Coordinates of N, CA, C and O in Angstrom, one line a residue:
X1148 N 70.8 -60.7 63.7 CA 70.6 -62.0 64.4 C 71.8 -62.4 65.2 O 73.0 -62.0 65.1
X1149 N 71.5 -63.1 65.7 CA 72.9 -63.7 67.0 C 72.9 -65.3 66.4 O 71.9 -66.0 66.3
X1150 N 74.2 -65.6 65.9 CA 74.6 -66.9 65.8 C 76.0 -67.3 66.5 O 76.6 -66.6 67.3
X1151 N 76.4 -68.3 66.3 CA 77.4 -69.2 67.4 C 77.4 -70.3 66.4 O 76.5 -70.6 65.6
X1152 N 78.6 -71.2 66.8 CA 79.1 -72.7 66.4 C 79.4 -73.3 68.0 O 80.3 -73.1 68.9
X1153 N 78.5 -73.8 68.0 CA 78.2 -75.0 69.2 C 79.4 -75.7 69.6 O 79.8 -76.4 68.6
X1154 N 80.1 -75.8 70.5 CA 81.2 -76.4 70.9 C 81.3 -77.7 72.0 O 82.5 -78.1 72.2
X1155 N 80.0 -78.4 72.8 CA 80.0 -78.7 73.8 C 78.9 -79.7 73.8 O 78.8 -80.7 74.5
X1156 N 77.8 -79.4 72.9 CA 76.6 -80.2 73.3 C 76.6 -81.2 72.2 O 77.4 -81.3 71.3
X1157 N 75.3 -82.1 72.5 CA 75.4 -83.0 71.6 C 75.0 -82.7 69.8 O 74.9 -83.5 68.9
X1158 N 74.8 -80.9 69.9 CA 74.6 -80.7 68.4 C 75.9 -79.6 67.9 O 75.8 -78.5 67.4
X1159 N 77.3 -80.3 68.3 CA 77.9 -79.9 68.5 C 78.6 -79.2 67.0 O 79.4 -78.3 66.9
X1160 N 77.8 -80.2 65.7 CA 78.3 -79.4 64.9 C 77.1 -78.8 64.2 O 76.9 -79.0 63.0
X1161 N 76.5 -78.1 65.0 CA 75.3 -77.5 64.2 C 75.7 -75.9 64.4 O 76.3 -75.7 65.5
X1162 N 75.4 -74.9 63.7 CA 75.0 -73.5 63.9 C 74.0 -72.9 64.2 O 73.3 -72.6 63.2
X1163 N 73.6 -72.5 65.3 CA 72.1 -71.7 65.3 C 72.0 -70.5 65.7 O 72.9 -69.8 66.2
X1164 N 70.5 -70.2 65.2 CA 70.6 -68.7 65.2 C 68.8 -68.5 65.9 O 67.8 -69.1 65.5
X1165 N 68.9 -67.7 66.7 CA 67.7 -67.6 67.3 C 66.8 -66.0 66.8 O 67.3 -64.9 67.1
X1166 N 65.5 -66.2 66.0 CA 64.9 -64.9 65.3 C 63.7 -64.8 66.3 O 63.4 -65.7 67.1
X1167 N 63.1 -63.5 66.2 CA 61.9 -63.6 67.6 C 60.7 -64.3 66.7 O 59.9 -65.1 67.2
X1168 N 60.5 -63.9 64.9 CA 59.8 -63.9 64.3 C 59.8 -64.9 62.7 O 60.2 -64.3 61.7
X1169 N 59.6 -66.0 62.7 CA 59.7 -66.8 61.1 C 59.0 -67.7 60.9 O 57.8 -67.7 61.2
X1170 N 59.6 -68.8 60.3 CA 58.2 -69.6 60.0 C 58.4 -71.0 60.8 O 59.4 -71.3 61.3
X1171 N 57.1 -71.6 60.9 CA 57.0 -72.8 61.9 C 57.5 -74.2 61.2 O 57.2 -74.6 60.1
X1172 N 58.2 -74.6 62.1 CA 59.4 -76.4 61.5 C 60.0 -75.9 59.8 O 59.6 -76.6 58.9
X1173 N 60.6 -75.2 59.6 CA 61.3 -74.7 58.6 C 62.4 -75.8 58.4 O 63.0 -76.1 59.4
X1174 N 62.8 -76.3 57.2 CA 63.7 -76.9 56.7 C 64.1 -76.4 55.5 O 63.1 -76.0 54.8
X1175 N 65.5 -76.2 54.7 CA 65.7 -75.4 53.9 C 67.5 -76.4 53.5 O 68.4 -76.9 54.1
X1176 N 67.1 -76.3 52.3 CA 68.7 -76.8 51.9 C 69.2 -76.0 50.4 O 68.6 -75.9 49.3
X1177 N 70.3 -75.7 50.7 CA 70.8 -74.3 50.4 C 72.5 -74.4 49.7 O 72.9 -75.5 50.2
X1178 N 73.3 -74.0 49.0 CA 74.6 -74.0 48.8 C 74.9 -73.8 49.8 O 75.7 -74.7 50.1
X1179 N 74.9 -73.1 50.8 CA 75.3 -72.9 51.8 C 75.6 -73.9 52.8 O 76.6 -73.7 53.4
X1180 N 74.6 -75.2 53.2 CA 74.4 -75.7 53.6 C 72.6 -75.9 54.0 O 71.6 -75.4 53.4
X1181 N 72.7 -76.6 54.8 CA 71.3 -77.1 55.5 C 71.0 -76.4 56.6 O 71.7 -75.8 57.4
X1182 N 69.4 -76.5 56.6 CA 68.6 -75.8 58.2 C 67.4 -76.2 58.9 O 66.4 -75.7 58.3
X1183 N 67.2 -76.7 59.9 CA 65.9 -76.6 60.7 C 65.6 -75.7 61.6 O 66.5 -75.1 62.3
X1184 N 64.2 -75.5 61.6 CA 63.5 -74.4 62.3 C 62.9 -74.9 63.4 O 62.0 -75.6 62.8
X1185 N 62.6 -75.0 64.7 CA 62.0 -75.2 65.6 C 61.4 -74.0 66.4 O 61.9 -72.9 66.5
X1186 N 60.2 -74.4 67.0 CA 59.3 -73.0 66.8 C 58.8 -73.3 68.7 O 58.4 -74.5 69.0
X1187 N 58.7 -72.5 69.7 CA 57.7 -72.1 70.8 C 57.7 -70.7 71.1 O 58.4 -69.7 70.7
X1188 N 56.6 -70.9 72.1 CA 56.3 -69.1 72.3 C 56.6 -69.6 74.0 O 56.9 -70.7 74.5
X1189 N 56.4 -68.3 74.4 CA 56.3 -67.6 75.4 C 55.2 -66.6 75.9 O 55.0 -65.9 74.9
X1190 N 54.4 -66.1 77.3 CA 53.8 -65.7 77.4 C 54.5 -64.5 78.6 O 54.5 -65.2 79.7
X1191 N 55.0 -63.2 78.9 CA 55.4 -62.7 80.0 C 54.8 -61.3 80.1 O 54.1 -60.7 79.4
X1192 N 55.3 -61.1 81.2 CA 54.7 -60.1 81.3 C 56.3 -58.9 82.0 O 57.2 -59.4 82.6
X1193 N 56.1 -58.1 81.9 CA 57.4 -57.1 82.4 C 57.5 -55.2 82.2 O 56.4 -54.7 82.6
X1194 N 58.1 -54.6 81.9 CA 57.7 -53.2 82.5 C 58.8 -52.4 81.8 O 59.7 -53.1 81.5
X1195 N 59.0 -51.1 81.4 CA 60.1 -50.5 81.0 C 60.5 -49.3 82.2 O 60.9 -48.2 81.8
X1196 N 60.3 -49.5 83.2 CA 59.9 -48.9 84.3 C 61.1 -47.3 84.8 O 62.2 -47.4 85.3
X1197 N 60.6 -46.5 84.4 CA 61.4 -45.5 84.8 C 62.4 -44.8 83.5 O 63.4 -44.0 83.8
X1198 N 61.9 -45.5 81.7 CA 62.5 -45.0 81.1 C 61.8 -44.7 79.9 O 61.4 -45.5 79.1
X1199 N 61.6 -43.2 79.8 CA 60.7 -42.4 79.0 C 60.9 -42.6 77.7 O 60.1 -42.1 76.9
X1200 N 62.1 -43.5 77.0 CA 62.1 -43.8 75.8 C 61.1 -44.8 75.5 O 60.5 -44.7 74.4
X1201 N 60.8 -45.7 76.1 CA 59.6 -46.7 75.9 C 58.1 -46.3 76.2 O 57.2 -47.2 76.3
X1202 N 57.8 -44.7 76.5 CA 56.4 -44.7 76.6 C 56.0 -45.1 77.2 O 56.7 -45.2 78.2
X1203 N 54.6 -45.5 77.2 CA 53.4 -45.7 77.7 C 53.6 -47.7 78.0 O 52.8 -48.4 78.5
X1204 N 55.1 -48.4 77.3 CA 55.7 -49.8 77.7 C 56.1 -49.2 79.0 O 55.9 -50.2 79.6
X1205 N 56.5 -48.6 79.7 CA 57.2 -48.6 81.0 C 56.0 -48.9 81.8 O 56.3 -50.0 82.3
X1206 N 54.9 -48.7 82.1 CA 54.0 -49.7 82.5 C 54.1 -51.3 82.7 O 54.6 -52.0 81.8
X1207 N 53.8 -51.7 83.6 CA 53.3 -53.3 83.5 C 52.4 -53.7 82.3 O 51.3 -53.1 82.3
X1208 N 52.6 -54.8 81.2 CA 52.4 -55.0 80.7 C 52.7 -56.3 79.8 O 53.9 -56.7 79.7
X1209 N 51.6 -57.1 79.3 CA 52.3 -58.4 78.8 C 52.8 -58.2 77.2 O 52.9 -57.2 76.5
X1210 N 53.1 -59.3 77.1 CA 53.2 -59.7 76.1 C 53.5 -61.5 75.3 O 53.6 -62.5 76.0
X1211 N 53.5 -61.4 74.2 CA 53.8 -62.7 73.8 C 54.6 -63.0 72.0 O 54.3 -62.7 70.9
X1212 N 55.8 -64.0 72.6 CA 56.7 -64.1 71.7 C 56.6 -65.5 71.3 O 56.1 -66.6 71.7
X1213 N 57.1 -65.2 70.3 CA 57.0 -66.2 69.2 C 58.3 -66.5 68.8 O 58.8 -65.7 68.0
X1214 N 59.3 -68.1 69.4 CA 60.5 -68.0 69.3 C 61.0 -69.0 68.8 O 60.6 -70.1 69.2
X1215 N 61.9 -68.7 67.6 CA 62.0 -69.7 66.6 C 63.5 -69.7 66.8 O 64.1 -68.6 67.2
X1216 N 64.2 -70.8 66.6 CA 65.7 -71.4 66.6 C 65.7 -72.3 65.3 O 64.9 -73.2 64.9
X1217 N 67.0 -71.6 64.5 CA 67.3 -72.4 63.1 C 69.0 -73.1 63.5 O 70.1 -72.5 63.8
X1218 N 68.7 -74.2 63.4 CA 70.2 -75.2 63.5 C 70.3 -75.1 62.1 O 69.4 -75.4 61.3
X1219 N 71.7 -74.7 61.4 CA 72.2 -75.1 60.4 C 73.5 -75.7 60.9 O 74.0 -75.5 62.0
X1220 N 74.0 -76.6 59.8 CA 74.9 -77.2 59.2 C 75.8 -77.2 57.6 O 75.5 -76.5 56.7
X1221 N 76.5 -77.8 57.5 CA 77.1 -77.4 56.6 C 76.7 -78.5 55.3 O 76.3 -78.3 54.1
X1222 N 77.1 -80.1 56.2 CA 76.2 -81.3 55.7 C 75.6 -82.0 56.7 O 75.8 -82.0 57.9
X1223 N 74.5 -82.8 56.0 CA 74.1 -83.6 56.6 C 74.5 -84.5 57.8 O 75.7 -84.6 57.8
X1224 N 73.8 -85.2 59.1 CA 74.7 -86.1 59.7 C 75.0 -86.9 58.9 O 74.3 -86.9 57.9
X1225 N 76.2 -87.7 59.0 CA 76.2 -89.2 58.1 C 75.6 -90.4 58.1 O 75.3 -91.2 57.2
X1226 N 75.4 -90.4 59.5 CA 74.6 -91.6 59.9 C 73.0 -91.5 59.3 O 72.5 -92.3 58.5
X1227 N 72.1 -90.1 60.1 CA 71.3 -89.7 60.3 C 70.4 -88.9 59.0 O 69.2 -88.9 58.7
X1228 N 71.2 -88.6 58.6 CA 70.3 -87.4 57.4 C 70.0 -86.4 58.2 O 68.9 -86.2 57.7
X1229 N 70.1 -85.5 59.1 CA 69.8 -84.8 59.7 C 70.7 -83.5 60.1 O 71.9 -83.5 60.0
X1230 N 69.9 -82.3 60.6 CA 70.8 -81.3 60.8 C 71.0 -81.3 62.6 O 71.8 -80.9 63.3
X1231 N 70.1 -81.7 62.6 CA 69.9 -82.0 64.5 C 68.8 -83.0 64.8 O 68.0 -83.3 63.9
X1232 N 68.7 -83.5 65.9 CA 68.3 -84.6 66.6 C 66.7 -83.5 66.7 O 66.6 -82.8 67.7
X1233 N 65.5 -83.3 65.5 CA 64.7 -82.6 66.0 C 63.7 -82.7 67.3 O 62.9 -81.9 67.5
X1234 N 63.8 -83.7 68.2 CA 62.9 -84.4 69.5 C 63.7 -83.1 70.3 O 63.3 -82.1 71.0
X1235 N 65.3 -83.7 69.8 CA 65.8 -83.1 71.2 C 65.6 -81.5 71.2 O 64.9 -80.9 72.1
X1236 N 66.2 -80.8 70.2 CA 66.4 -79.6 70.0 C 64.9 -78.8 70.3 O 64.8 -77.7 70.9
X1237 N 64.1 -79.5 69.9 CA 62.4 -78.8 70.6 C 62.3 -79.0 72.0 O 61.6 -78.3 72.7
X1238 N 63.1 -80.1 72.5 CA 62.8 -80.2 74.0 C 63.9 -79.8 75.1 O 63.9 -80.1 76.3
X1239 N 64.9 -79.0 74.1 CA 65.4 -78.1 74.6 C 65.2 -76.1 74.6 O 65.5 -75.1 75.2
X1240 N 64.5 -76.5 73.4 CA 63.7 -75.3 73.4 C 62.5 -75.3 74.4 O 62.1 -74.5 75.2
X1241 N 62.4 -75.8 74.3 CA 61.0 -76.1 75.6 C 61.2 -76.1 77.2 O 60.4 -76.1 78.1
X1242 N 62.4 -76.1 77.3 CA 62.9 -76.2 78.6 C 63.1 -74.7 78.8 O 62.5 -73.9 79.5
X1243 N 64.0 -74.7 78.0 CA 64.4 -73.0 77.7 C 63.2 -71.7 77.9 O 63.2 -70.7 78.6
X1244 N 62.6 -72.1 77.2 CA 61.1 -71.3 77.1 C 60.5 -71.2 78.3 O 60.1 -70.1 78.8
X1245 N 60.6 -72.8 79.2 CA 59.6 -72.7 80.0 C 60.2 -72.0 81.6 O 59.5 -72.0 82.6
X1246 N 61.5 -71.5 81.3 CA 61.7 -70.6 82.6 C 61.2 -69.1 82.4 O 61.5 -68.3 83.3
X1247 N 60.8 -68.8 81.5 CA 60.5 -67.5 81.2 C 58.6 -67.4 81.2 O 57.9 -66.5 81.7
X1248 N 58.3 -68.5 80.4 CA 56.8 -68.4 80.1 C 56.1 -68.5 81.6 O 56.5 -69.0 82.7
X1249 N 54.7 -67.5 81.0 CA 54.1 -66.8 82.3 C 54.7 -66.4 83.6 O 54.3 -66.6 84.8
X1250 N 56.0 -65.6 83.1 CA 56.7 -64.7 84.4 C 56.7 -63.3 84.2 O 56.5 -62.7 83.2
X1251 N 56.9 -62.6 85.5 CA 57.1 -61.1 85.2 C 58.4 -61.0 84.8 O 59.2 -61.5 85.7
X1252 N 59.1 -60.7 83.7 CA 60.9 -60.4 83.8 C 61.1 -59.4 84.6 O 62.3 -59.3 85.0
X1253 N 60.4 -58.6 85.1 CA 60.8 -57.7 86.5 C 61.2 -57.8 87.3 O 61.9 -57.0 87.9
X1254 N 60.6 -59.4 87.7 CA 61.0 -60.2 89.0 C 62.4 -61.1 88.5 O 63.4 -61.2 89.1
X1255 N 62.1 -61.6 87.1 CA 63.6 -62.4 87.1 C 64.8 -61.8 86.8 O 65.9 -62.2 87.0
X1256 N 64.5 -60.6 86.2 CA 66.1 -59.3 86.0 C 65.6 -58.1 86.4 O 65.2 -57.1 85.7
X1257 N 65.7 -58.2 87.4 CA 65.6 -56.9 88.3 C 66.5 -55.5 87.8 O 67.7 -55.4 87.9
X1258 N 65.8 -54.6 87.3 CA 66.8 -53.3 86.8 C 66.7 -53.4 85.5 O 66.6 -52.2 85.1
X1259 N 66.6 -54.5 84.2 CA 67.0 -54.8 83.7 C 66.0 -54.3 82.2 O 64.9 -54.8 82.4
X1260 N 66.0 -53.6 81.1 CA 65.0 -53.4 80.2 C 65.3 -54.5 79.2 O 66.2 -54.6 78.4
X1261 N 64.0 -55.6 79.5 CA 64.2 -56.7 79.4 C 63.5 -56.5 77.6 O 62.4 -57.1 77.6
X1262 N 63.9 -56.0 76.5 CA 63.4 -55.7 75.3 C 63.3 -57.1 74.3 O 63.5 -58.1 75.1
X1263 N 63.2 -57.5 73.0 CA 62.7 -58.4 72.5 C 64.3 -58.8 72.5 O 64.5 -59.9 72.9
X1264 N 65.1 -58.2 72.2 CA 66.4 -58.2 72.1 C 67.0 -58.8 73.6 O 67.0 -60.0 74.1
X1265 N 67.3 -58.2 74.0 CA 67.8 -59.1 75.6 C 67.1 -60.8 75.9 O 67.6 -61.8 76.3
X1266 N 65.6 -60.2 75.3 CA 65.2 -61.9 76.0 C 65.7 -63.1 74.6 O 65.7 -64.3 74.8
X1267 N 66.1 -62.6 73.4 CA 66.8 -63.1 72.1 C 68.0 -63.8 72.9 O 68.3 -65.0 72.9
X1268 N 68.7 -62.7 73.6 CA 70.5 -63.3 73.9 C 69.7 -64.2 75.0 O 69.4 -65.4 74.8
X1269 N 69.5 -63.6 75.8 CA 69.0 -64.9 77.2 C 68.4 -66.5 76.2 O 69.3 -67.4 76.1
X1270 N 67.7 -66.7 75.9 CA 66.6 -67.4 74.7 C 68.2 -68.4 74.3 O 68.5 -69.5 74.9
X1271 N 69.0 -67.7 73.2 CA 70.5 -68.1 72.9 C 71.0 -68.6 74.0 O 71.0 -69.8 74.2
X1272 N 71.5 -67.7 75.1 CA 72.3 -68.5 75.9 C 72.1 -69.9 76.1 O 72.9 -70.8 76.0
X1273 N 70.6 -70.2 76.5 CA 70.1 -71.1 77.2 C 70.1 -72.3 76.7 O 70.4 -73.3 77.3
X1274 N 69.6 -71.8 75.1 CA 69.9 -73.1 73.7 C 71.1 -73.6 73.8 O 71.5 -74.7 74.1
X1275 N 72.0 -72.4 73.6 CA 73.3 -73.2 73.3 C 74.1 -73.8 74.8 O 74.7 -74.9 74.7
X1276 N 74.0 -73.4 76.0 CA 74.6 -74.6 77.0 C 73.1 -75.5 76.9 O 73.2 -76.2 77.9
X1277 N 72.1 -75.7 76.4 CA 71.0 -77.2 76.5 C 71.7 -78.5 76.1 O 71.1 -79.6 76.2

């Protein structure tokens, strides 16, 4: 999994971690700390074009992802009871999502073997400057 400590946004002290595959609005409180789950998909379509390790995927071909982001914390807000502002955090997921959903990634990373893994870091990036 790819995680990070947020340095800039308004969930600045939250931890997240972006999985392709888990469960939907997950909350979990743990010794570890606290977590929510926020859940959208994506629908794309893209190609493994010219690389014989992917088979019969080097073709044009869709697909559809299922992408979940877990904010943890360590505690609660103080004010809030909360691990994140959940409105916001889905409607930055949603923003995020929605440059990708119903596109070719062929056209948006040209060269690029855009695997579940790559569109994970992209997915991340995008959360964490939101």
């Amino acid at each position: 999994g790819v995680s990070t400590k947020t340095t800039s946004s308004p969930m600045a002290s939250s931890v997240f971690l972006i999985t392709v595959l888990a469960t939907i609005l997950h909350v979990t409180c743990a010794g570890a700390g606290f977590s929510l789950t926020v859940r959208d998909s994506i629908m794309i379509a893209h190609s493994f074009a010219n690389n014989p390790s992917f088979g019969p995927a080097q073709n044009l071909h869709g697909a559809t992802y299922t992408v979940d982001v877990t904010f943890k914390a360590k505690d609660l807000h103080r004010e809030n009871n909360w691990v994140v502002d959940i409105g916001e955090a889905s409607e930055i997921l949603a923003e995020v999502c929605g440059r990708f959903n119903f596109k070719n990634l062929d056209e948006l990373f040209p060269g690029e073997m855009t695997t579940t893994e790559f569109m994970c870091k992209k997915i991340f990036e995008g959360v964490r400057a939101g």
